[in-house]
Short mmCIF file of C-alpha atoms and ligand atoms in Angstrom, two decimals:
data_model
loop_
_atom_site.label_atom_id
_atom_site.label_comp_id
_atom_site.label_asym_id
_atom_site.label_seq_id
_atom_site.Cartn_x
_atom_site.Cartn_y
_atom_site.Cartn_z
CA UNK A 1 235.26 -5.16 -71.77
CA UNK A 2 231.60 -5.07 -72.14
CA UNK A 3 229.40 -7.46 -69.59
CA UNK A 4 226.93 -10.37 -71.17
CA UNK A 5 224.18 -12.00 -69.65
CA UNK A 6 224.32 -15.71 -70.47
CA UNK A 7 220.98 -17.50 -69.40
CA UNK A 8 220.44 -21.41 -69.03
CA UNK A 9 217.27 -23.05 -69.34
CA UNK A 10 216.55 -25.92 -67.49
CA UNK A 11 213.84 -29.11 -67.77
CA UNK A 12 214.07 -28.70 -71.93
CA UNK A 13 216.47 -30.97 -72.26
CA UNK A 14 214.22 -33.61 -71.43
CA UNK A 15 211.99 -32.63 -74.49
CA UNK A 16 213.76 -34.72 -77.15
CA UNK A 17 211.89 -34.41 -80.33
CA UNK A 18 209.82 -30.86 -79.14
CA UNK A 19 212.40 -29.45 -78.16
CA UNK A 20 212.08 -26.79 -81.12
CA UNK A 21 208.63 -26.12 -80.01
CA UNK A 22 209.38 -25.94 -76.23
CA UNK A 23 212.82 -23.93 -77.46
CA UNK A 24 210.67 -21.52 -79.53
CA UNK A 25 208.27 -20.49 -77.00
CA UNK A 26 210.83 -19.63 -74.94
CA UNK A 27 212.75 -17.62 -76.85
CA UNK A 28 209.92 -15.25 -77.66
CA UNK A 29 208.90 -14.58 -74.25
CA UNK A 30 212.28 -13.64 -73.25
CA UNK A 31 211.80 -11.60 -76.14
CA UNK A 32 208.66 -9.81 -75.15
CA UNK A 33 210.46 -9.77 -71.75
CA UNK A 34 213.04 -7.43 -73.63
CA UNK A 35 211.33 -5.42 -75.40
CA UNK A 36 212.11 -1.78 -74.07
CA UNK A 37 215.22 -2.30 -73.21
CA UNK A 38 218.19 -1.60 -76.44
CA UNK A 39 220.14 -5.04 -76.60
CA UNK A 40 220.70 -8.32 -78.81
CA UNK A 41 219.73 -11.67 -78.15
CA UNK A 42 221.83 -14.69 -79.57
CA UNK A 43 220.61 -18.37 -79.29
CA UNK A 44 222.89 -20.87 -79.11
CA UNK A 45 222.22 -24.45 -78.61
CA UNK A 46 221.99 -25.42 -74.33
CA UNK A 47 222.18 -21.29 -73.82
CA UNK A 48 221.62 -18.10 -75.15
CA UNK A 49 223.25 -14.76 -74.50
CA UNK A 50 221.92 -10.81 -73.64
CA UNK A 51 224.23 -8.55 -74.85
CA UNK A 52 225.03 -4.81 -76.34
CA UNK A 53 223.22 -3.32 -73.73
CA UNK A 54 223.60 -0.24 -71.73
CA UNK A 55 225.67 -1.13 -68.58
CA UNK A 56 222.81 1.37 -66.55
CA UNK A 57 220.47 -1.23 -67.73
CA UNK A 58 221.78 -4.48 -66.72
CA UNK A 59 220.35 -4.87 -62.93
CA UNK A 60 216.74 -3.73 -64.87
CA UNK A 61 217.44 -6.61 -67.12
CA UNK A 62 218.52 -9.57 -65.07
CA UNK A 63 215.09 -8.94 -62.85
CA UNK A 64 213.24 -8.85 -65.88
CA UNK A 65 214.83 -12.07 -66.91
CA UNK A 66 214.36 -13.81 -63.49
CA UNK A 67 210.63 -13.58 -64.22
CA UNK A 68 211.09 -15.63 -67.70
CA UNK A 69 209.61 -19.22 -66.51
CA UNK A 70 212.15 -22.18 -68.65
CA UNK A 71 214.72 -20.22 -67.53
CA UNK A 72 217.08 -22.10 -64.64
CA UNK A 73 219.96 -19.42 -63.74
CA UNK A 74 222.19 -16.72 -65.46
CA UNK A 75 225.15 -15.00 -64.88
CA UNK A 76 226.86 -11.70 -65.54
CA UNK A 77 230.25 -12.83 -67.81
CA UNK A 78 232.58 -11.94 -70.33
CA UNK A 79 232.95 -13.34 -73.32
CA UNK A 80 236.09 -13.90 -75.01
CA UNK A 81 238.26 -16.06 -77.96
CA UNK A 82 239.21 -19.69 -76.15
CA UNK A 83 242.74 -18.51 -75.62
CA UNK A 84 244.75 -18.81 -72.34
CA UNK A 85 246.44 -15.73 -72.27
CA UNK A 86 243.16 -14.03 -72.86
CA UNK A 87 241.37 -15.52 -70.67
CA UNK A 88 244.10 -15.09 -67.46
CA UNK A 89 244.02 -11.16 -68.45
CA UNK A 90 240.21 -11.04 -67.93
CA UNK A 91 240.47 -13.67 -65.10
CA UNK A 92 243.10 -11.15 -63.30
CA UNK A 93 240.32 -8.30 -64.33
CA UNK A 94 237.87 -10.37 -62.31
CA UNK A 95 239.55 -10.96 -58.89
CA UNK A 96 240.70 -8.98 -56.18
CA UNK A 97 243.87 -7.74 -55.37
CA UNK A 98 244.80 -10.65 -53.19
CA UNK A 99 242.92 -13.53 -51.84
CA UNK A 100 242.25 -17.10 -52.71
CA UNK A 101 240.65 -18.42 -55.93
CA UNK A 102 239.63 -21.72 -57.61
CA UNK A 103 239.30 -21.92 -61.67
CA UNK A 104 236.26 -24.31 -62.25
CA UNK A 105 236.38 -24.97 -66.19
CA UNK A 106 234.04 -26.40 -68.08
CA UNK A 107 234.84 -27.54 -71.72
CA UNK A 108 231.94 -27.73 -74.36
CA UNK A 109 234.32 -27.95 -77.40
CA UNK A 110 236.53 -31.29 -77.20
CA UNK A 111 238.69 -30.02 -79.66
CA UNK A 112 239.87 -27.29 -77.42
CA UNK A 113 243.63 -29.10 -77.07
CA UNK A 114 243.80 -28.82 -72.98
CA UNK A 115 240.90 -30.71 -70.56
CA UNK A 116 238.65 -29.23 -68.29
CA UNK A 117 241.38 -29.82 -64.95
CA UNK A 118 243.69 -28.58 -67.88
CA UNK A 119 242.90 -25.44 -68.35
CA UNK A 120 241.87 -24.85 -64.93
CA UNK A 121 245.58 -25.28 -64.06
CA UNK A 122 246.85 -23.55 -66.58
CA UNK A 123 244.71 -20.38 -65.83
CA UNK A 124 245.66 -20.65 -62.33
CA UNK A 125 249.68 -20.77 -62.86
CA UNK A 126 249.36 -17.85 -64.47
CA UNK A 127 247.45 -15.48 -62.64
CA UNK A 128 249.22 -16.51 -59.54
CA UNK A 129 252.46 -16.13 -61.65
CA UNK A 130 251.48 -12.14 -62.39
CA UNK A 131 249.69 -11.31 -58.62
CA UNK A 132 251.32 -13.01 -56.49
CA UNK A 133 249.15 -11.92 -53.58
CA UNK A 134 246.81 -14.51 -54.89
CA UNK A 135 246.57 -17.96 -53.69
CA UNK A 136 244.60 -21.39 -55.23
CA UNK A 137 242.46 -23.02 -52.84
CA UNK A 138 240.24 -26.05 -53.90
CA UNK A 139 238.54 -26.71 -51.19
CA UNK A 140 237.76 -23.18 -49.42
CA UNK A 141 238.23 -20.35 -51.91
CA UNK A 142 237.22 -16.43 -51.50
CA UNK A 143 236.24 -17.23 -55.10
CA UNK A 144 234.88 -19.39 -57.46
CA UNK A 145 235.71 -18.34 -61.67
CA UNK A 146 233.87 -20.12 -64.18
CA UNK A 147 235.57 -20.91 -67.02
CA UNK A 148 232.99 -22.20 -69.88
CA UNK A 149 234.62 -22.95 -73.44
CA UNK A 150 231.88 -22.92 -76.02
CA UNK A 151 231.97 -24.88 -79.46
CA UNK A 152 232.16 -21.42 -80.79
CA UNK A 153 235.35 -20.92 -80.10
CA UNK A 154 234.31 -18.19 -77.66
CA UNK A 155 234.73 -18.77 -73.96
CA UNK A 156 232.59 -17.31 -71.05
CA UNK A 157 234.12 -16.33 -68.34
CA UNK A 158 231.66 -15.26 -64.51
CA UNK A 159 231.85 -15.45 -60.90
CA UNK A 160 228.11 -15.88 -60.16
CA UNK A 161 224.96 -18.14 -61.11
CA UNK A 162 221.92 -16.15 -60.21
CA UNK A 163 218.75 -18.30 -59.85
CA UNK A 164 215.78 -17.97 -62.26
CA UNK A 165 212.12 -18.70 -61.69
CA UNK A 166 212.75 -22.29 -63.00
CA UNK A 167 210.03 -24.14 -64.92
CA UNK A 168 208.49 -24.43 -68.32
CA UNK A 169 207.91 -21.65 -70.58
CA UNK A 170 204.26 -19.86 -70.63
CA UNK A 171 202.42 -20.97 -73.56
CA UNK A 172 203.92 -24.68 -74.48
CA UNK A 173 201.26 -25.92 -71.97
CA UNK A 174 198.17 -24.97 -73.68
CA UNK A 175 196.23 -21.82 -71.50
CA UNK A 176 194.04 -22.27 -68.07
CA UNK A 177 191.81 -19.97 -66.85
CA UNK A 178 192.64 -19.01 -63.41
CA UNK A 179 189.73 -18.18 -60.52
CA UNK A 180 191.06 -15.02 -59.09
CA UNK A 181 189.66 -13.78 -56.22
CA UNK A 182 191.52 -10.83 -54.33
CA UNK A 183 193.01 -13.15 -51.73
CA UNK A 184 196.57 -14.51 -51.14
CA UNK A 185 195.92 -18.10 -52.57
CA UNK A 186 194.65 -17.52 -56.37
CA UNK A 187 197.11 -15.49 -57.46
CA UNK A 188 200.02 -18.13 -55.97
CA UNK A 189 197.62 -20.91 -58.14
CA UNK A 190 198.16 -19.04 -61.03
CA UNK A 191 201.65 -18.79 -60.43
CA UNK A 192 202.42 -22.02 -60.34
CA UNK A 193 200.50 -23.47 -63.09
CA UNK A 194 201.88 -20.46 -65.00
CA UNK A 195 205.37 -21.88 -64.25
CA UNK A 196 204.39 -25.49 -65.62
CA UNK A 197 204.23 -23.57 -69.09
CA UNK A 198 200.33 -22.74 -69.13
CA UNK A 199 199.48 -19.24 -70.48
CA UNK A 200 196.50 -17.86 -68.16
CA UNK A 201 193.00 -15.97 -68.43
CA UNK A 202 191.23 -14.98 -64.89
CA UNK A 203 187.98 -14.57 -64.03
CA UNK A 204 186.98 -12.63 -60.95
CA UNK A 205 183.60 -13.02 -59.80
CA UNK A 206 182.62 -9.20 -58.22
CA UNK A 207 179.09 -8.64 -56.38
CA UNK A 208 178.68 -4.82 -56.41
CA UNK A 209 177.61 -2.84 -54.47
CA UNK A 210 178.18 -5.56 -51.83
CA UNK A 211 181.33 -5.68 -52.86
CA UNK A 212 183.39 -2.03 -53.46
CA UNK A 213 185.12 -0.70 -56.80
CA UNK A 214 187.96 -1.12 -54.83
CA UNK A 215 187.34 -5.17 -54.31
CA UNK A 216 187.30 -5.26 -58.16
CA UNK A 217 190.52 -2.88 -58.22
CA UNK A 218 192.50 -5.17 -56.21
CA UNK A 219 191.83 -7.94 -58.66
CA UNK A 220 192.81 -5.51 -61.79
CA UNK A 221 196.33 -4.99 -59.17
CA UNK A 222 196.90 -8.50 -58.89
CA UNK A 223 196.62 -9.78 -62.39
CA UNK A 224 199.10 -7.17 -63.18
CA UNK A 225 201.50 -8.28 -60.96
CA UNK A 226 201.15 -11.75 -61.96
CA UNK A 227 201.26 -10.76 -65.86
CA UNK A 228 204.82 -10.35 -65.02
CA UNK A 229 205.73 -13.85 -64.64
CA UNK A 230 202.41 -15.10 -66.24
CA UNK A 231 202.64 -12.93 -69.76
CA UNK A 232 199.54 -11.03 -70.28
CA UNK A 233 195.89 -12.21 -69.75
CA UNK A 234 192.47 -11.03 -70.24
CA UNK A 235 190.86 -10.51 -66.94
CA UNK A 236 187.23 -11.58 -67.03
CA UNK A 237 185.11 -9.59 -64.56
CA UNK A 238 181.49 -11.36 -64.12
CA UNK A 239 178.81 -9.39 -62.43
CA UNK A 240 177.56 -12.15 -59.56
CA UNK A 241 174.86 -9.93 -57.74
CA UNK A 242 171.57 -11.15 -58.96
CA UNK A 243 173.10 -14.80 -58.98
CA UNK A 244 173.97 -14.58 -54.84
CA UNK A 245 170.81 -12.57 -54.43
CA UNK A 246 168.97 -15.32 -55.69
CA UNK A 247 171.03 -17.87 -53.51
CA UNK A 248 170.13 -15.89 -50.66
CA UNK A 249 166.79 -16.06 -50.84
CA UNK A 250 165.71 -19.08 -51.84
CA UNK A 251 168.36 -21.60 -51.02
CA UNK A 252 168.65 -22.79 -47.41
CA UNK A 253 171.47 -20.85 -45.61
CA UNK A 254 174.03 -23.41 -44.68
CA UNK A 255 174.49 -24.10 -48.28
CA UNK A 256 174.57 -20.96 -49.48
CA UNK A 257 178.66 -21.34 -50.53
CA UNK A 258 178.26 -24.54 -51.05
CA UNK A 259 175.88 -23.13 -54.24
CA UNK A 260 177.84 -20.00 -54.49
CA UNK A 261 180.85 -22.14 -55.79
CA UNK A 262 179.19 -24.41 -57.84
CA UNK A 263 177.93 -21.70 -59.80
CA UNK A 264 181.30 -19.91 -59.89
CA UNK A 265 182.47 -23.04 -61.37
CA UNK A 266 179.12 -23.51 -64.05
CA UNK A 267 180.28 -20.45 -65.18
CA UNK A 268 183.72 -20.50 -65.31
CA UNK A 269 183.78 -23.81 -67.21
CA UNK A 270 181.66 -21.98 -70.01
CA UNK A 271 183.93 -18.99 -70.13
CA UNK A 272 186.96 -21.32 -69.96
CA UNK A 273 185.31 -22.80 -73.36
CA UNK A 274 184.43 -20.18 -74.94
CA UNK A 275 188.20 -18.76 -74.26
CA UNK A 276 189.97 -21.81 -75.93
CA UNK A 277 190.98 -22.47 -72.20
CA UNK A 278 191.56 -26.54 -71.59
CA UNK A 279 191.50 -26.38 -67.94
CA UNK A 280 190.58 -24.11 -64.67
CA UNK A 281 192.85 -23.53 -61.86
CA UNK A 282 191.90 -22.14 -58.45
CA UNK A 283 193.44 -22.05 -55.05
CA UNK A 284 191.69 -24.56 -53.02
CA UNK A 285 194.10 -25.91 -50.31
CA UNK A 286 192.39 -29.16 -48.64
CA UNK A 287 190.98 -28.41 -45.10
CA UNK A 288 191.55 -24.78 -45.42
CA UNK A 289 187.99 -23.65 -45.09
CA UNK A 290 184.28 -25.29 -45.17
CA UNK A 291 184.45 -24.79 -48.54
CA UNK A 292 187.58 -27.03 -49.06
CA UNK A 293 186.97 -30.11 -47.12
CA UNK A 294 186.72 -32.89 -49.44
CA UNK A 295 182.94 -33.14 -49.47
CA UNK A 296 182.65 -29.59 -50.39
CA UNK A 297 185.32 -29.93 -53.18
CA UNK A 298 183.29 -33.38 -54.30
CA UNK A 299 180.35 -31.51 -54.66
CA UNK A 300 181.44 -27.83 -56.24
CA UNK A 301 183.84 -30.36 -58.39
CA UNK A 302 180.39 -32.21 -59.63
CA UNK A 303 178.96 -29.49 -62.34
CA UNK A 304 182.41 -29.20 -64.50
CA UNK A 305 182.12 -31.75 -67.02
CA UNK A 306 184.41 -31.15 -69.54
CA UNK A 307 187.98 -29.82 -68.45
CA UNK A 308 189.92 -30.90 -65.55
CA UNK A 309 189.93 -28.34 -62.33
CA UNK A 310 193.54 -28.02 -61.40
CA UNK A 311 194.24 -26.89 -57.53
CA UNK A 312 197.99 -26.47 -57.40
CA UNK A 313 197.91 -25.15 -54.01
CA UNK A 314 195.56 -28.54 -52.72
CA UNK A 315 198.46 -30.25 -50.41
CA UNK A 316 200.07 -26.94 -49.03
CA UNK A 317 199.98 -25.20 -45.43
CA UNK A 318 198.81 -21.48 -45.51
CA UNK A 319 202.54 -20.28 -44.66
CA UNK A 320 203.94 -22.20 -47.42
CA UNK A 321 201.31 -20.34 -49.87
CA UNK A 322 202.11 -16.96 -47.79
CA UNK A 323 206.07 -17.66 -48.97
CA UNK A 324 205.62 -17.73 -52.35
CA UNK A 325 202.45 -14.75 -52.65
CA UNK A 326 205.43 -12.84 -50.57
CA UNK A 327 207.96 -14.23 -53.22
CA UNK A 328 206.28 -13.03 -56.92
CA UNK A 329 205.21 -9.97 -55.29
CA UNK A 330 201.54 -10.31 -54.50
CA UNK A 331 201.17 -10.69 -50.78
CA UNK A 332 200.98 -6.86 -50.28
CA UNK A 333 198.12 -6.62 -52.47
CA UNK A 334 196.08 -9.67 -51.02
CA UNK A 335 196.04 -8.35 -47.67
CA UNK A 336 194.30 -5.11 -48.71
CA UNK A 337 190.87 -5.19 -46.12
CA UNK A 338 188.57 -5.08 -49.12
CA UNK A 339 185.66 -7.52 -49.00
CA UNK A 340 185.06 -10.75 -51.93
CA UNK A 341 182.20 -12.49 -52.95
CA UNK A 342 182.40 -14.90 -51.00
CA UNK A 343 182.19 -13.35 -48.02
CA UNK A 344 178.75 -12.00 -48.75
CA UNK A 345 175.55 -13.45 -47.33
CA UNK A 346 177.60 -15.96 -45.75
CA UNK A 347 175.94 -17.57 -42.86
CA UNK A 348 177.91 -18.49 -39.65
CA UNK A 349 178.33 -22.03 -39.72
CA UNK A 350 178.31 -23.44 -43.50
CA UNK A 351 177.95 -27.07 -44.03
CA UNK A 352 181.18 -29.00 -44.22
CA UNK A 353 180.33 -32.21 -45.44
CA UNK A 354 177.41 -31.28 -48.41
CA UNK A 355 175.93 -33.70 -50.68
CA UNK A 356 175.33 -33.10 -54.33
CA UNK A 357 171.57 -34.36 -53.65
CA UNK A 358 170.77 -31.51 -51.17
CA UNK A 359 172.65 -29.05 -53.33
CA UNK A 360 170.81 -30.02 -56.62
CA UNK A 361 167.86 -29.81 -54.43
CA UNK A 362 168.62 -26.50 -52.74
CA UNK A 363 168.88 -25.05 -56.91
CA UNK A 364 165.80 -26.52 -57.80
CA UNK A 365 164.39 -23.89 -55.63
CA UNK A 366 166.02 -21.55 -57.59
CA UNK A 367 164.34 -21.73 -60.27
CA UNK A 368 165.52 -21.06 -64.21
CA UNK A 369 169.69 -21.25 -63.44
CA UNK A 370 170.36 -21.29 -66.93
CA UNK A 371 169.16 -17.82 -67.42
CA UNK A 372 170.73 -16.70 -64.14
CA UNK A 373 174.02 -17.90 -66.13
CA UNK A 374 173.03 -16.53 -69.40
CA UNK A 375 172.55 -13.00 -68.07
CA UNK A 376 175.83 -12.85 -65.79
CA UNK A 377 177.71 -14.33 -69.52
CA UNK A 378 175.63 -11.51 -70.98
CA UNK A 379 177.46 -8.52 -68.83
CA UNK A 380 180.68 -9.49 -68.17
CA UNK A 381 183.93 -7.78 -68.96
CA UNK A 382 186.92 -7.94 -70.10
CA UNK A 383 189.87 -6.35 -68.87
CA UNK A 384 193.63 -6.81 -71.17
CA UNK A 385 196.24 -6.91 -68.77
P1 LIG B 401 191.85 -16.95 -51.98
O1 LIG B 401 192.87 -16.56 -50.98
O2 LIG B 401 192.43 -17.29 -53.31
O3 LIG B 401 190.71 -15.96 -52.04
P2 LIG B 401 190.43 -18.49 -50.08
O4 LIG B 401 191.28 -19.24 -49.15
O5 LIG B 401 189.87 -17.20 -49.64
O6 LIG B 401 191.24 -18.30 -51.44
P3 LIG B 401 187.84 -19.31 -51.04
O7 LIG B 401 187.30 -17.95 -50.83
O8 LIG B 401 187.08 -20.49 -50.58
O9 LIG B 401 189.30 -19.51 -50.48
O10 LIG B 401 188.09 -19.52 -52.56
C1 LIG B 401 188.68 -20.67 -53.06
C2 LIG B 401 189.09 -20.40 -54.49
O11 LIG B 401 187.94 -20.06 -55.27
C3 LIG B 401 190.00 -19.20 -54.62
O12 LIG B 401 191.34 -19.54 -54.41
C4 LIG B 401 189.72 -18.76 -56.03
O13 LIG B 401 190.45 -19.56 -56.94
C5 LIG B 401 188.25 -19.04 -56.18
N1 LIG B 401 187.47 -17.83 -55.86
C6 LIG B 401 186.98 -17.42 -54.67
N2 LIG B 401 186.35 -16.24 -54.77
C7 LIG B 401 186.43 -15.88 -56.06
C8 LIG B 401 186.01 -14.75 -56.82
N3 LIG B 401 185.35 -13.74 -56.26
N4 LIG B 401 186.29 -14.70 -58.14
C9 LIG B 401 186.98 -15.71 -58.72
N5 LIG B 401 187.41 -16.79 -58.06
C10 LIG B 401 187.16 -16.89 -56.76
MG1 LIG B 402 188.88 -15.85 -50.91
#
């Protein structure tokens, strides 16, 4: 008997009245997710179903599926007609030669004439009837076998629930663009924000030739590797030499990233506009560096006036981040020795506790910062994903 996949979603049930838009969304990225691969997709109501696919293919599938955000868990099953006798045959299929098993069943269709407990029993008087070197045990079985009667008169029938990556599909939360710098915390912000349904752009900021081809590379590496869970993206590379140059020069030293990120966030709030994008999302975590104490944040924070800067990773230690960039894949990539913008002209000891007086004061030296903006907006580019 051929294999299904039968995938759950989670938090959509608590969507009432969008739940067709929420539902929607979903189904077409697991769509795009299975694209390539020759098999059917059926959507019930509460789950839908993988199936007619080539059994080489399934362990290729199920990791492609894990990556779906909305979904909660799948599992590997058969389905069959909501008959006893059936079902025991592929039960007895299922198990082992001899052990202990527990029937869990789980009855969508009320007019199926036995209960849940039921059905459960009956299954398990009958396969213990035909092998009798298997034994029930409730409490501490070798084996658990699902028994799930659908409304459709079919039943499925697994042994395993396989987390999925949880969450709310990409897209029903509007799109974000993401500041993605070649370390390990940006692509984790992405990741989660991604999760809570929000379809992503990135920006990179690169300062060549202070910063290598390979800096920019890295960035290209780790936007694919996020496009996985994240769908795919336009990467926006912005040319940041002339704008740091400037900084360096003619703004006093211990602000110079103090400046460095408020124009990083000028510009990304313009891009984010121009890109239909109703938010930005970077990976400040509070403390972390000068840059992130809460004066620093107050004061880059000051020049975005029109979207809200989300900073999923604000609360969490630098392991916990670590666990989850080691998690979706990107960790290996972060920790690639190749220099970022902000590391450039950087002077030894940068304020920690800046004011936005002294930093509008340090750009007034600057002179014409619109037209520093206009010109990096005139050359940047964009890379699909
Ligand atoms: P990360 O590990 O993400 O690089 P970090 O701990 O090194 O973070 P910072 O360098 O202060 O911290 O950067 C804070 C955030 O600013 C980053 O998480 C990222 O969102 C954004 N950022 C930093 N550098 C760049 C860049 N070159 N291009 C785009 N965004 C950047
Ligand atoms: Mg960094």
């Amino acid at each position: 008997m051929d294999n299904i996949i039968v995938l759950r979603y989670g938090e959509l049930y608590l969507k009432g009245k969008n739940r067709g838009f929420f539902e929607r969304q979903l189904i077409g990225n697991i769509k795009n997710k299975l694209k390539g691969f020759d098999c059917e997709l059926i959507c019930h109501r509460g789950r839908y179903e993988v199936s007619g696919y080539d059994r080489n293919d399934e362990s290729r599938i199920v990791n492609a599926l894990k990556t779906v955000f909305g979904l909660k868990s799948l599992s590997i099953a058969q389905k069959v007609p909501s008959d006893i006798s059936i079902m025991s045959d592929v039960i007895l299929e299922k198990l082992p030669r001899s052990g202990t098993f527990k029937v869990d069943t789980h009855r969508a269709d009320k007019t199926f004439p036995l209960t849940s407990p039921q059905v459960s029993a009956a299954l398990g008087e009958k396969i213990i009837e035909t092998n009798k070197n298997l034994s029930v045990d409730l409490h501490n079985p070798d084996i658990v076998v699902n028994v799930d009667i659908r409304e459709d008169k079919y039943t499925y029938i697994y042994t395993a629930k396989e987390d999925c990556a949880g969450g709310m599909p990409v897209g029903c939360a509007g799109k974000g663009l993401l500041m993605l710098s070649g370390g390990i915390d940006s692509p984790v912000s992405g990741y989660m924000l991604a999760k809570r349904g929000l379809s992503l752009d990135a920006i990179h900021f690169h300062s060549y030739p202070y910063t290598s081809v390979q800096a920019k590379d890295k960035v290209v590496e780790l936007a694919k590797i996020m496009s996985q869970y994240c769908g795919n993206m336009n990467l926006i590379v912005v040319p940041f030499t002339k704008i740091q140059e400037t900084i360096h020069t003619k703004c006093n030293s211990d602000y110079m990233i103090t400046i460095v990120r408020r124009f990083m966030m000028r510009i990304a709030e313009k891009v984010a506009f121009y890109r239909d994008c109703g938010c930005i999302v970077n990976g400040e975590s509070l403390g972390q560096v000068a840059s992130q104490t809460l004066q620093s944040i107050t004061v880059t924070n000051d020049v975005v006036k029109s979207m809200p800067v989300f900073r999923p990773l604000i609360g969490m230690d630098k392991q916990e981040i670590i666990d989850i960039s080691l998690k979706i894949g990107t960790y290996e990539t972060s920790i690639l020795p190749y220099e970022d913008c902000c590391t450039v002209f950087m002077p030894d000891s940068p304020v920690t506790k800046p004011t936005i007086f002294k930093a509008e004061n340090e750009e007034k030296k600057m002179g014409d910062i619109e037209k520093l903006i206009e010109q990096a907006l005139d050359n940047l580019e964009i890379i699909k994903i």
